[in-house]
PDB file of C-alpha atoms (C1' of nucleotides) in Angstrom:
ATOM      1  CA  UNK A   1      59.998 176.930  44.053  1.00  0.00           C
ATOM      2  CA  UNK A   2      62.295 175.511  41.456  1.00  0.00           C
ATOM      3  CA  UNK A   3      65.162 173.651  43.024  1.00  0.00           C
ATOM      4  CA  UNK A   4      67.834 171.826  41.068  1.00  0.00           C
ATOM      5  CA  UNK A   5      65.605 168.872  40.084  1.00  0.00           C
ATOM      6  CA  UNK A   6      62.990 171.187  38.588  1.00  0.00           C
ATOM      7  CA  UNK A   7      65.645 173.063  36.679  1.00  0.00           C
ATOM      8  CA  UNK A   8      67.156 169.848  35.372  1.00  0.00           C
ATOM      9  CA  UNK A   9      63.724 168.562  34.379  1.00  0.00           C
ATOM     10  CA  UNK A  10      63.146 171.799  32.526  1.00  0.00           C
ATOM     11  CA  UNK A  11      66.502 171.478  30.795  1.00  0.00           C
ATOM     12  CA  UNK A  12      65.568 168.043  29.529  1.00  0.00           C
ATOM     13  CA  UNK A  13      62.204 169.235  28.264  1.00  0.00           C
ATOM     14  CA  UNK A  14      63.874 172.033  26.315  1.00  0.00           C
ATOM     15  CA  UNK A  15      66.022 169.618  24.318  1.00  0.00           C
ATOM     16  CA  UNK A  16      63.092 169.303  21.925  1.00  0.00           C
ATOM     17  CA  UNK A  17      63.709 172.885  20.775  1.00  0.00           C
ATOM     18  CA  UNK A  18      67.279 172.302  19.710  1.00  0.00           C
ATOM     19  CA  UNK A  19      67.784 173.190  16.080  1.00  0.00           C
ATOM     20  CA  UNK A  20      64.920 175.692  16.016  1.00  0.00           C
ATOM     21  CA  UNK A  21      65.565 179.244  14.858  1.00  0.00           C
ATOM     22  CA  UNK A  22      64.422 182.271  16.835  1.00  0.00           C
ATOM     23  CA  UNK A  23      62.089 184.435  14.776  1.00  0.00           C
ATOM     24  CA  UNK A  24      60.643 186.660  17.478  1.00  0.00           C
ATOM     25  CA  UNK A  25      61.413 187.557  21.078  1.00  0.00           C
ATOM     26  CA  UNK A  26      58.785 189.338  23.149  1.00  0.00           C
ATOM     27  CA  UNK A  27      59.727 190.956  26.444  1.00  0.00           C
ATOM     28  CA  UNK A  28      56.582 192.212  28.181  1.00  0.00           C
ATOM     29  CA  UNK A  29      58.360 193.107  31.394  1.00  0.00           C
ATOM     30  CA  UNK A  30      62.086 193.870  31.529  1.00  0.00           C
ATOM     31  CA  UNK A  31      62.019 194.290  35.255  1.00  0.00           C
ATOM     32  CA  UNK A  32      63.173 190.938  36.572  1.00  0.00           C
ATOM     33  CA  UNK A  33      65.903 190.498  39.187  1.00  0.00           C
ATOM     34  CA  UNK A  34      68.211 192.139  36.685  1.00  0.00           C
ATOM     35  CA  UNK A  35      66.905 194.095  33.724  1.00  0.00           C
ATOM     36  CA  UNK A  36      66.291 191.874  30.702  1.00  0.00           C
ATOM     37  CA  UNK A  37      68.798 193.084  28.071  1.00  0.00           C
ATOM     38  CA  UNK A  38      67.221 195.559  25.687  1.00  0.00           C
ATOM     39  CA  UNK A  39      69.084 193.990  22.789  1.00  0.00           C
ATOM     40  CA  UNK A  40      68.005 190.428  23.528  1.00  0.00           C
ATOM     41  CA  UNK A  41      65.694 190.197  20.532  1.00  0.00           C
ATOM     42  CA  UNK A  42      68.255 191.740  18.207  1.00  0.00           C
ATOM     43  CA  UNK A  43      70.891 189.251  19.362  1.00  0.00           C
ATOM     44  CA  UNK A  44      68.647 186.229  18.952  1.00  0.00           C
ATOM     45  CA  UNK A  45      66.483 186.681  15.886  1.00  0.00           C
ATOM     46  CA  UNK A  46      67.819 184.602  13.033  1.00  0.00           C
ATOM     47  CA  UNK A  47      70.052 182.621  15.354  1.00  0.00           C
ATOM     48  CA  UNK A  48      69.396 179.011  16.313  1.00  0.00           C
ATOM     49  CA  UNK A  49      69.240 177.109  19.568  1.00  0.00           C
ATOM     50  CA  UNK A  50      72.187 174.754  19.522  1.00  0.00           C
ATOM     51  CA  UNK A  51      71.892 173.226  22.980  1.00  0.00           C
ATOM     52  CA  UNK A  52      70.471 173.624  26.451  1.00  0.00           C
ATOM     53  CA  UNK A  53      72.733 173.039  29.416  1.00  0.00           C
ATOM     54  CA  UNK A  54      72.655 173.769  33.105  1.00  0.00           C
ATOM     55  CA  UNK A  55      75.101 175.176  35.635  1.00  0.00           C
ATOM     56  CA  UNK A  56      73.796 175.194  39.203  1.00  0.00           C
ATOM     57  CA  UNK A  57      70.233 176.453  38.821  1.00  0.00           C
ATOM     58  CA  UNK A  58      71.067 178.486  35.739  1.00  0.00           C
ATOM     59  CA  UNK A  59      69.815 177.254  32.386  1.00  0.00           C
ATOM     60  CA  UNK A  60      72.061 178.050  29.450  1.00  0.00           C
ATOM     61  CA  UNK A  61      70.474 178.398  26.041  1.00  0.00           C
ATOM     62  CA  UNK A  62      73.437 178.006  23.768  1.00  0.00           C
ATOM     63  CA  UNK A  63      73.034 179.886  20.531  1.00  0.00           C
ATOM     64  CA  UNK A  64      75.400 180.595  17.697  1.00  0.00           C
ATOM     65  CA  UNK A  65      76.176 184.157  18.704  1.00  0.00           C
ATOM     66  CA  UNK A  66      76.133 183.713  22.445  1.00  0.00           C
ATOM     67  CA  UNK A  67      74.217 182.316  25.395  1.00  0.00           C
ATOM     68  CA  UNK A  68      70.960 183.191  27.105  1.00  0.00           C
ATOM     69  CA  UNK A  69      71.328 182.620  30.848  1.00  0.00           C
ATOM     70  CA  UNK A  70      68.004 181.961  32.557  1.00  0.00           C
ATOM     71  CA  UNK A  71      67.379 181.645  36.283  1.00  0.00           C
ATOM     72  CA  UNK A  72      63.898 180.721  37.482  1.00  0.00           C
ATOM     73  CA  UNK A  73      64.299 182.340  40.874  1.00  0.00           C
ATOM     74  CA  UNK A  74      61.527 181.484  43.283  1.00  0.00           C
ATOM     75  CA  UNK A  75      58.510 181.236  41.111  1.00  0.00           C
ATOM     76  CA  UNK A  76      59.682 181.004  37.517  1.00  0.00           C
ATOM     77  CA  UNK A  77      58.745 178.385  34.968  1.00  0.00           C
ATOM     78  CA  UNK A  78      59.546 177.781  31.325  1.00  0.00           C
ATOM     79  CA  UNK A  79      57.091 176.028  29.119  1.00  0.00           C
ATOM     80  CA  UNK A  80      56.714 175.228  25.474  1.00  0.00           C
ATOM     81  CA  UNK A  81      53.493 176.498  23.992  1.00  0.00           C
ATOM     82  CA  UNK A  82      52.058 177.427  20.611  1.00  0.00           C
ATOM     83  CA  UNK A  83      53.244 180.859  19.547  1.00  0.00           C
ATOM     84  CA  UNK A  84      49.667 182.038  19.229  1.00  0.00           C
ATOM     85  CA  UNK A  85      48.779 181.355  22.867  1.00  0.00           C
ATOM     86  CA  UNK A  86      47.413 184.299  24.812  1.00  0.00           C
ATOM     87  CA  UNK A  87      49.724 185.593  27.487  1.00  0.00           C
ATOM     88  CA  UNK A  88      48.728 186.025  31.078  1.00  0.00           C
ATOM     89  CA  UNK A  89      49.692 188.500  33.723  1.00  0.00           C
ATOM     90  CA  UNK A  90      53.043 187.051  34.716  1.00  0.00           C
ATOM     91  CA  UNK A  91      54.223 185.853  31.313  1.00  0.00           C
ATOM     92  CA  UNK A  92      57.224 188.132  30.919  1.00  0.00           C
ATOM     93  CA  UNK A  93      59.277 186.731  28.042  1.00  0.00           C
ATOM     94  CA  UNK A  94      58.459 184.670  24.938  1.00  0.00           C
ATOM     95  CA  UNK A  95      61.106 183.132  22.704  1.00  0.00           C
ATOM     96  CA  UNK A  96      59.328 182.277  19.470  1.00  0.00           C
ATOM     97  CA  UNK A  97      60.696 179.821  16.918  1.00  0.00           C
ATOM     98  CA  UNK A  98      60.315 179.215  13.228  1.00  0.00           C
ATOM     99  CA  UNK A  99      58.436 175.963  13.815  1.00  0.00           C
ATOM    100  CA  UNK A 100      55.532 177.789  15.485  1.00  0.00           C
ATOM    101  CA  UNK A 101      56.461 176.898  19.025  1.00  0.00           C
ATOM    102  CA  UNK A 102      57.293 179.327  21.756  1.00  0.00           C
ATOM    103  CA  UNK A 103      59.291 179.096  24.949  1.00  0.00           C
ATOM    104  CA  UNK A 104      57.521 181.182  27.557  1.00  0.00           C
ATOM    105  CA  UNK A 105      58.896 182.418  30.859  1.00  0.00           C
ATOM    106  CA  UNK A 106      56.343 182.978  33.591  1.00  0.00           C
ATOM    107  CA  UNK A 107      57.545 184.381  36.903  1.00  0.00           C
ATOM    108  CA  UNK A 108      55.034 185.948  39.288  1.00  0.00           C
ATOM    109  CA  UNK A 109      57.599 187.080  41.844  1.00  0.00           C
ATOM    110  CA  UNK A 110      60.196 188.173  39.319  1.00  0.00           C
ATOM    111  CA  UNK A 111      63.157 186.853  41.278  1.00  0.00           C
ATOM    112  CA  UNK A 112      64.292 185.123  38.131  1.00  0.00           C
ATOM    113  CA  UNK A 113      66.535 186.507  35.433  1.00  0.00           C
ATOM    114  CA  UNK A 114      67.160 186.428  31.695  1.00  0.00           C
ATOM    115  CA  UNK A 115      70.649 187.498  30.692  1.00  0.00           C
ATOM    116  CA  UNK A 116      72.719 187.471  27.549  1.00  0.00           C
ATOM    117  CA  UNK A 117      76.403 186.885  27.120  1.00  0.00           C
ATOM    118  CA  UNK A 118      78.365 186.740  23.908  1.00  0.00           C
ATOM    119  CA  UNK A 119      81.386 185.275  25.663  1.00  0.00           C
ATOM    120  CA  UNK A 120      82.076 182.132  27.662  1.00  0.00           C
ATOM    121  CA  UNK A 121      79.013 181.777  29.896  1.00  0.00           C
ATOM    122  CA  UNK A 122      81.056 180.103  32.618  1.00  0.00           C
ATOM    123  CA  UNK A 123      83.108 183.284  32.923  1.00  0.00           C
ATOM    124  CA  UNK A 124      80.014 185.365  33.531  1.00  0.00           C
ATOM    125  CA  UNK A 125      80.187 187.109  36.931  1.00  0.00           C
ATOM    126  CA  UNK A 126      77.180 185.157  38.178  1.00  0.00           C
ATOM    127  CA  UNK A 127      78.663 181.792  37.233  1.00  0.00           C
ATOM    128  CA  UNK A 128      82.391 182.111  37.650  1.00  0.00           C
ATOM    129  CA  UNK A 129      82.516 181.735  41.434  1.00  0.00           C
ATOM    130  CA  UNK A 130      80.198 178.770  41.717  1.00  0.00           C
ATOM    131  CA  UNK A 131      81.339 175.616  43.469  1.00  0.00           C
ATOM    132  CA  UNK A 132      81.128 172.128  41.958  1.00  0.00           C
ATOM    133  CA  UNK A 133      77.946 170.452  40.825  1.00  0.00           C
ATOM    134  CA  UNK A 134      76.703 167.891  43.367  1.00  0.00           C
ATOM    135  CA  UNK A 135      77.104 165.156  40.742  1.00  0.00           C
ATOM    136  CA  UNK A 136      80.662 166.158  39.880  1.00  0.00           C
ATOM    137  CA  UNK A 137      83.308 163.620  40.887  1.00  0.00           C
ATOM    138  CA  UNK A 138      85.147 166.369  42.741  1.00  0.00           C
ATOM    139  CA  UNK A 139      82.281 166.639  45.232  1.00  0.00           C
ATOM    140  CA  UNK A 140      83.343 164.114  47.867  1.00  0.00           C
ATOM    141  CA  UNK A 141      83.389 163.782  51.631  1.00  0.00           C
ATOM    142  CA  UNK A 142      87.055 164.786  51.660  1.00  0.00           C
ATOM    143  CA  UNK A 143      86.325 167.891  49.607  1.00  0.00           C
ATOM    144  CA  UNK A 144      83.520 168.994  51.905  1.00  0.00           C
ATOM    145  CA  UNK A 145      85.463 168.196  55.047  1.00  0.00           C
ATOM    146  CA  UNK A 146      88.458 170.264  53.950  1.00  0.00           C
ATOM    147  CA  UNK A 147      86.228 173.288  53.459  1.00  0.00           C
ATOM    148  CA  UNK A 148      84.226 172.664  56.614  1.00  0.00           C
ATOM    149  CA  UNK A 149      87.366 172.730  58.756  1.00  0.00           C
ATOM    150  CA  UNK A 150      87.559 176.500  58.447  1.00  0.00           C
ATOM    151  CA  UNK A 151      83.851 177.222  58.673  1.00  0.00           C
ATOM    152  CA  UNK A 152      81.937 177.695  61.892  1.00  0.00           C
ATOM    153  CA  UNK A 153      78.459 178.140  60.415  1.00  0.00           C
ATOM    154  CA  UNK A 154      75.802 175.499  60.955  1.00  0.00           C
ATOM    155  CA  UNK A 155      76.321 172.643  58.500  1.00  0.00           C
ATOM    156  CA  UNK A 156      73.039 173.402  56.754  1.00  0.00           C
ATOM    157  CA  UNK A 157      74.302 176.844  55.807  1.00  0.00           C
ATOM    158  CA  UNK A 158      77.538 175.309  54.555  1.00  0.00           C
ATOM    159  CA  UNK A 159      75.817 172.989  52.089  1.00  0.00           C
ATOM    160  CA  UNK A 160      73.579 175.826  50.900  1.00  0.00           C
ATOM    161  CA  UNK A 161      76.585 178.011  50.114  1.00  0.00           C
ATOM    162  CA  UNK A 162      76.893 178.043  46.318  1.00  0.00           C
ATOM    163  CA  UNK A 163      80.653 178.567  46.552  1.00  0.00           C
ATOM    164  CA  UNK A 164      80.880 175.200  48.311  1.00  0.00           C
ATOM    165  CA  UNK A 165      78.429 173.176  46.237  1.00  0.00           C
ATOM    166  CA  UNK A 166      75.615 174.340  43.992  1.00  0.00           C
ATOM    167  CA  UNK A 167      72.037 173.267  43.717  1.00  0.00           C
ATOM    168  CA  UNK A 168      71.235 172.462  47.341  1.00  0.00           C
ATOM    169  CA  UNK A 169      68.232 174.636  48.129  1.00  0.00           C
ATOM    170  CA  UNK A 170      66.437 175.039  51.400  1.00  0.00           C
ATOM    171  CA  UNK A 171      64.111 172.063  51.017  1.00  0.00           C
ATOM    172  CA  UNK A 172      66.709 169.542  49.925  1.00  0.00           C
ATOM    173  CA  UNK A 173      69.221 170.744  52.494  1.00  0.00           C
ATOM    174  CA  UNK A 174      66.867 169.682  55.283  1.00  0.00           C
ATOM    175  CA  UNK A 175      66.087 166.437  53.486  1.00  0.00           C
ATOM    176  CA  UNK A 176      69.721 165.519  52.871  1.00  0.00           C
ATOM    177  CA  UNK A 177      70.698 166.206  56.473  1.00  0.00           C
ATOM    178  CA  UNK A 178      67.838 164.008  57.611  1.00  0.00           C
ATOM    179  CA  UNK A 179      69.005 161.205  55.338  1.00  0.00           C
ATOM    180  CA  UNK A 180      72.547 161.574  56.693  1.00  0.00           C
ATOM    181  CA  UNK A 181      71.267 161.731  60.285  1.00  0.00           C
ATOM    182  CA  UNK A 182      73.079 164.990  60.910  1.00  0.00           C
ATOM    183  CA  UNK A 183      71.677 167.814  63.039  1.00  0.00           C
ATOM    184  CA  UNK A 184      71.411 170.846  60.722  1.00  0.00           C
ATOM    185  CA  UNK A 185      72.436 173.126  63.591  1.00  0.00           C
ATOM    186  CA  UNK A 186      75.782 171.387  64.118  1.00  0.00           C
ATOM    187  CA  UNK A 187      78.773 173.592  63.401  1.00  0.00           C
ATOM    188  CA  UNK A 188      80.477 172.652  60.163  1.00  0.00           C
ATOM    189  CA  UNK A 189      83.914 172.413  61.777  1.00  0.00           C
ATOM    190  CA  UNK A 190      82.665 170.080  64.504  1.00  0.00           C
ATOM    191  CA  UNK A 191      81.614 167.244  62.227  1.00  0.00           C
ATOM    192  CA  UNK A 192      83.833 164.242  61.524  1.00  0.00           C
ATOM    193  CA  UNK A 193      85.133 163.362  58.081  1.00  0.00           C
ATOM    194  CA  UNK A 194      83.210 160.118  57.733  1.00  0.00           C
ATOM    195  CA  UNK A 195      79.972 161.950  58.397  1.00  0.00           C
ATOM    196  CA  UNK A 196      80.741 164.262  55.490  1.00  0.00           C
ATOM    197  CA  UNK A 197      81.057 161.254  53.229  1.00  0.00           C
ATOM    198  CA  UNK A 198      77.615 160.209  54.336  1.00  0.00           C
ATOM    199  CA  UNK A 199      76.307 163.725  53.795  1.00  0.00           C
ATOM    200  CA  UNK A 200      77.671 163.927  50.261  1.00  0.00           C
ATOM    201  CA  UNK A 201      76.019 160.606  49.486  1.00  0.00           C
ATOM    202  CA  UNK A 202      72.764 161.873  50.945  1.00  0.00           C
ATOM    203  CA  UNK A 203      72.836 165.078  48.883  1.00  0.00           C
ATOM    204  CA  UNK A 204      73.431 163.090  45.710  1.00  0.00           C
ATOM    205  CA  UNK A 205      70.685 160.600  46.610  1.00  0.00           C
ATOM    206  CA  UNK A 206      68.106 163.223  47.452  1.00  0.00           C
ATOM    207  CA  UNK A 207      68.746 165.258  44.322  1.00  0.00           C
ATOM    208  CA  UNK A 208      69.012 162.364  41.912  1.00  0.00           C
ATOM    209  CA  UNK A 209      65.873 160.803  43.320  1.00  0.00           C
ATOM    210  CA  UNK A 210      64.000 164.061  42.838  1.00  0.00           C
ATOM    211  CA  UNK A 211      65.293 164.347  39.282  1.00  0.00           C
ATOM    212  CA  UNK A 212      64.063 160.817  38.576  1.00  0.00           C
ATOM    213  CA  UNK A 213      60.639 161.791  39.882  1.00  0.00           C
ATOM    214  CA  UNK A 214      60.684 164.834  37.634  1.00  0.00           C
ATOM    215  CA  UNK A 215      61.543 162.610  34.721  1.00  0.00           C
ATOM    216  CA  UNK A 216      58.537 160.424  35.295  1.00  0.00           C
ATOM    217  CA  UNK A 217      56.191 163.399  35.236  1.00  0.00           C
ATOM    218  CA  UNK A 218      57.819 165.044  32.262  1.00  0.00           C
ATOM    219  CA  UNK A 219      54.703 164.565  30.187  1.00  0.00           C
ATOM    220  CA  UNK A 220      52.639 166.433  32.746  1.00  0.00           C
ATOM    221  CA  UNK A 221      55.266 169.102  32.872  1.00  0.00           C
ATOM    222  CA  UNK A 222      54.976 169.528  29.142  1.00  0.00           C
ATOM    223  CA  UNK A 223      51.262 169.636  28.604  1.00  0.00           C
ATOM    224  CA  UNK A 224      49.989 170.739  31.970  1.00  0.00           C
ATOM    225  CA  UNK A 225      47.922 173.849  31.484  1.00  0.00           C
ATOM    226  CA  UNK A 226      47.783 174.537  35.192  1.00  0.00           C
ATOM    227  CA  UNK A 227      50.398 176.063  37.390  1.00  0.00           C
ATOM    228  CA  UNK A 228      54.132 175.878  36.890  1.00  0.00           C
ATOM    229  CA  UNK A 229      55.252 172.348  36.214  1.00  0.00           C
ATOM    230  CA  UNK A 230      56.469 171.474  39.656  1.00  0.00           C
ATOM    231  CA  UNK A 231      56.277 167.784  40.316  1.00  0.00           C
ATOM    232  CA  UNK A 232      55.358 166.179  43.562  1.00  0.00           C
ATOM    233  CA  UNK A 233      58.134 165.676  46.022  1.00  0.00           C
ATOM    234  CA  UNK A 234      58.338 162.963  48.598  1.00  0.00           C
ATOM    235  CA  UNK A 235      59.592 164.771  51.660  1.00  0.00           C
ATOM    236  CA  UNK A 236      60.531 163.331  55.012  1.00  0.00           C
ATOM    237  CA  UNK A 237      60.941 166.426  57.140  1.00  0.00           C
ATOM    238  CA  UNK A 238      60.417 169.645  55.200  1.00  0.00           C
ATOM    239  CA  UNK A 239      57.197 171.342  56.283  1.00  0.00           C
ATOM    240  CA  UNK A 240      56.361 168.506  58.669  1.00  0.00           C
ATOM    241  CA  UNK A 241      56.817 170.221  62.020  1.00  0.00           C
ATOM    242  CA  UNK A 242      55.103 168.326  64.811  1.00  0.00           C
ATOM    243  CA  UNK A 243      54.813 165.065  62.910  1.00  0.00           C
ATOM    244  CA  UNK A 244      56.288 161.795  64.076  1.00  0.00           C
ATOM    245  CA  UNK A 245      59.614 160.939  62.422  1.00  0.00           C
ATOM    246  CA  UNK A 246      59.070 158.499  59.551  1.00  0.00           C
ATOM    247  CA  UNK A 247      62.398 156.803  60.282  1.00  0.00           C
ATOM    248  CA  UNK A 248      62.714 156.340  64.020  1.00  0.00           C
ATOM    249  CA  UNK A 249      59.016 156.677  64.882  1.00  0.00           C
ATOM    250  CA  UNK A 250      60.181 158.182  68.122  1.00  0.00           C
ATOM    251  CA  UNK A 251      61.110 161.835  67.707  1.00  0.00           C
ATOM    252  CA  UNK A 252      58.952 164.646  66.437  1.00  0.00           C
ATOM    253  CA  UNK A 253      59.935 166.845  63.517  1.00  0.00           C
ATOM    254  CA  UNK A 254      61.192 170.136  64.880  1.00  0.00           C
ATOM    255  CA  UNK A 255      61.363 173.492  63.097  1.00  0.00           C
ATOM    256  CA  UNK A 256      64.028 176.113  63.668  1.00  0.00           C
ATOM    257  CA  UNK A 257      65.562 179.048  61.809  1.00  0.00           C
ATOM    258  CA  UNK A 258      69.075 178.880  60.414  1.00  0.00           C
ATOM    259  CA  UNK A 259      70.391 181.790  58.401  1.00  0.00           C
ATOM    260  CA  UNK A 260      66.833 183.140  58.251  1.00  0.00           C
ATOM    261  CA  UNK A 261      65.618 179.926  56.652  1.00  0.00           C
ATOM    262  CA  UNK A 262      63.042 177.462  57.877  1.00  0.00           C
ATOM    263  CA  UNK A 263      64.776 174.261  58.869  1.00  0.00           C
ATOM    264  CA  UNK A 264      63.261 170.899  59.773  1.00  0.00           C
ATOM    265  CA  UNK A 265      64.834 167.920  61.496  1.00  0.00           C
ATOM    266  CA  UNK A 266      64.061 164.973  63.734  1.00  0.00           C
ATOM    267  CA  UNK A 267      64.840 165.844  67.309  1.00  0.00           C
ATOM    268  CA  UNK A 268      65.664 162.230  68.031  1.00  0.00           C
ATOM    269  CA  UNK A 269      67.668 160.630  65.212  1.00  0.00           C
ATOM    270  CA  UNK A 270      69.678 163.569  63.861  1.00  0.00           C
ATOM    271  CA  UNK A 271      72.781 164.341  65.885  1.00  0.00           C
TER     272      UNK A 271
ATOM    273  C1'  DA B   1      88.064 185.363  54.592  1.00  0.00           C
ATOM    274  C1'  DG B   2      84.042 184.322  56.953  1.00  0.00           C
ATOM    275  C1'  DT B   3      79.642 185.746  58.616  1.00  0.00           C
ATOM    276  C1'  DG B   4      75.180 187.967  58.851  1.00  0.00           C
ATOM    277  C1'  DC B   5      71.676 190.428  56.903  1.00  0.00           C
ATOM    278  C1'  DG B   6      68.944 193.633  53.731  1.00  0.00           C
ATOM    279  C1'  DG B   7      66.599 193.725  49.587  1.00  0.00           C
ATOM    280  C1'  DC B   8      64.242 192.266  45.507  1.00  0.00           C
ATOM    281  C1'  DC B   9      58.644 190.654  44.638  1.00  0.00           C
ATOM    282  C1'  DT B  10      53.971 188.794  44.957  1.00  0.00           C
ATOM    283  C1'  DG B  11      50.694 185.141  46.375  1.00  0.00           C
ATOM    284  C1'  DT B  12      48.938 183.320  50.460  1.00  0.00           C
ATOM    285  C1'  DC B  13      47.500 183.174  54.941  1.00  0.00           C
ATOM    286  C1'  DC B  14      46.400 185.149  59.435  1.00  0.00           C
ATOM    287  C1'  DG B  15      44.154 188.318  62.613  1.00  0.00           C
ATOM    288  C1'  DC B  16      41.394 192.243  63.267  1.00  0.00           C
TER     289       DC B  16
ATOM    290  C1'  DT C   1      34.347 191.155  53.564  1.00  0.00           C
ATOM    291  C1'  DG C   2      38.311 194.036  53.430  1.00  0.00           C
ATOM    292  C1'  DC C   3      42.586 195.313  54.872  1.00  0.00           C
ATOM    293  C1'  DG C   4      47.285 195.372  56.683  1.00  0.00           C
ATOM    294  C1'  DG C   5      51.069 192.741  57.836  1.00  0.00           C
ATOM    295  C1'  DA C   6      53.972 188.677  58.178  1.00  0.00           C
ATOM    296  C1'  DC C   7      55.948 185.185  55.647  1.00  0.00           C
ATOM    297  C1'  DA C   8      58.128 182.296  52.084  1.00  0.00           C
ATOM    298  C1'  DG C   9      62.007 181.671  49.080  1.00  0.00           C
ATOM    299  C1'  DG C  10      67.205 182.107  45.920  1.00  0.00           C
ATOM    300  C1'  DC C  11      70.869 184.608  45.959  1.00  0.00           C
ATOM    301  C1'  DC C  12      73.494 188.867  45.291  1.00  0.00           C
ATOM    302  C1'  DG C  13      75.944 192.441  47.461  1.00  0.00           C
ATOM    303  C1'  DC C  14      77.140 195.016  51.278  1.00  0.00           C
ATOM    304  C1'  DA C  15      78.982 195.859  56.043  1.00  0.00           C
ATOM    305  C1'  DC C  16      81.477 194.267  59.774  1.00  0.00           C
TER     306       DC C  16
END
DNA sequence: AGTGCGGCCTGTCCGC
DNA sequence: TGCGGACAGGCCGCAC
C-alpha cells in the first residue's frame, strides 16, 4: 500500500510530465472513494501541467486553471505509459498528453480519489486540517510533546493521526517506534519529552530512508510492467511476528491490535 | 475536544 | 475444486 515514500517517489517520477498539455482525459470508472468529477476532462483539456507537488499522501497536479488532487488510497498507482496502451480491469483514469504519453491511475480497491479544485488546494476540505509534514521544521520533539500531553491514546495512534503529523502510515509507525525503542501501546501522555525528540528523529529517519530506497528503484518504478511500482522495504518489525528481534537478539517480535490496526514491536527492547 | 468505530472495496488466504 | 468468510489497509465522518 502506498505510504508516504511511495507517494513521494511517484511525485518525483511525474516531474517528467511538467510542461505537457492535456489533450484527453478518460474516466472509465467514476466510482472511487469520492466520485471523480464529471467535468474533469472539460477542466483539463487544453491546459498544461505546471508542477507536481505533494501534501501528506495527496499528490497535487498543478495546472493553469486549477489543481487535480490525487490520493492513491490502499492500492492505487500512477504510471506513465504510451497513450495507445490497452487498459486493464482496474485502470480507472487516463490523463493523456500532447506528447503521446499518458498518466494512468490503476486502483483495484478504489480507496483512492481524483478530485478537482479551482481554488487554493491547501484550503480544500480534505487538506486544510492536516498537521505538519514530518520533514517540516515545525515537527519537533517539543511540538509532539505539547500535543501528547492532552492525549491518552496509545502513542502509535497519536503519530498516525493526520492532524498531528501527516504521512505516518501503519507500517512506518511500527518501524519508527521500534527505532525509538518506544512501546507502541504506551499512552501518549505518559511519555517523557526527550523520548519524543527521539521519536521525531526516528520518524524522519524511517521515512527519509524509505524515500531514498524509492529513489534508487525509480527506473524500475518507471518501466516496470508488473504490479504497482512499490519498492522493497527493509523492515525490522512489521509483519515479523514471532521472529527474533534484529536489534537486541533477545526478545521476540510481538503482534497486537491498536485502533484496529496490526502493530508489531519487540517485547524486550521497546518500553 | 478526544476517542472509538463503521464503512468504503477487492485480492488473498484460510477452512470446510 | 469451489465457496464463504475473515482480513488487510487509509482515512473520512459519525456518535458518544
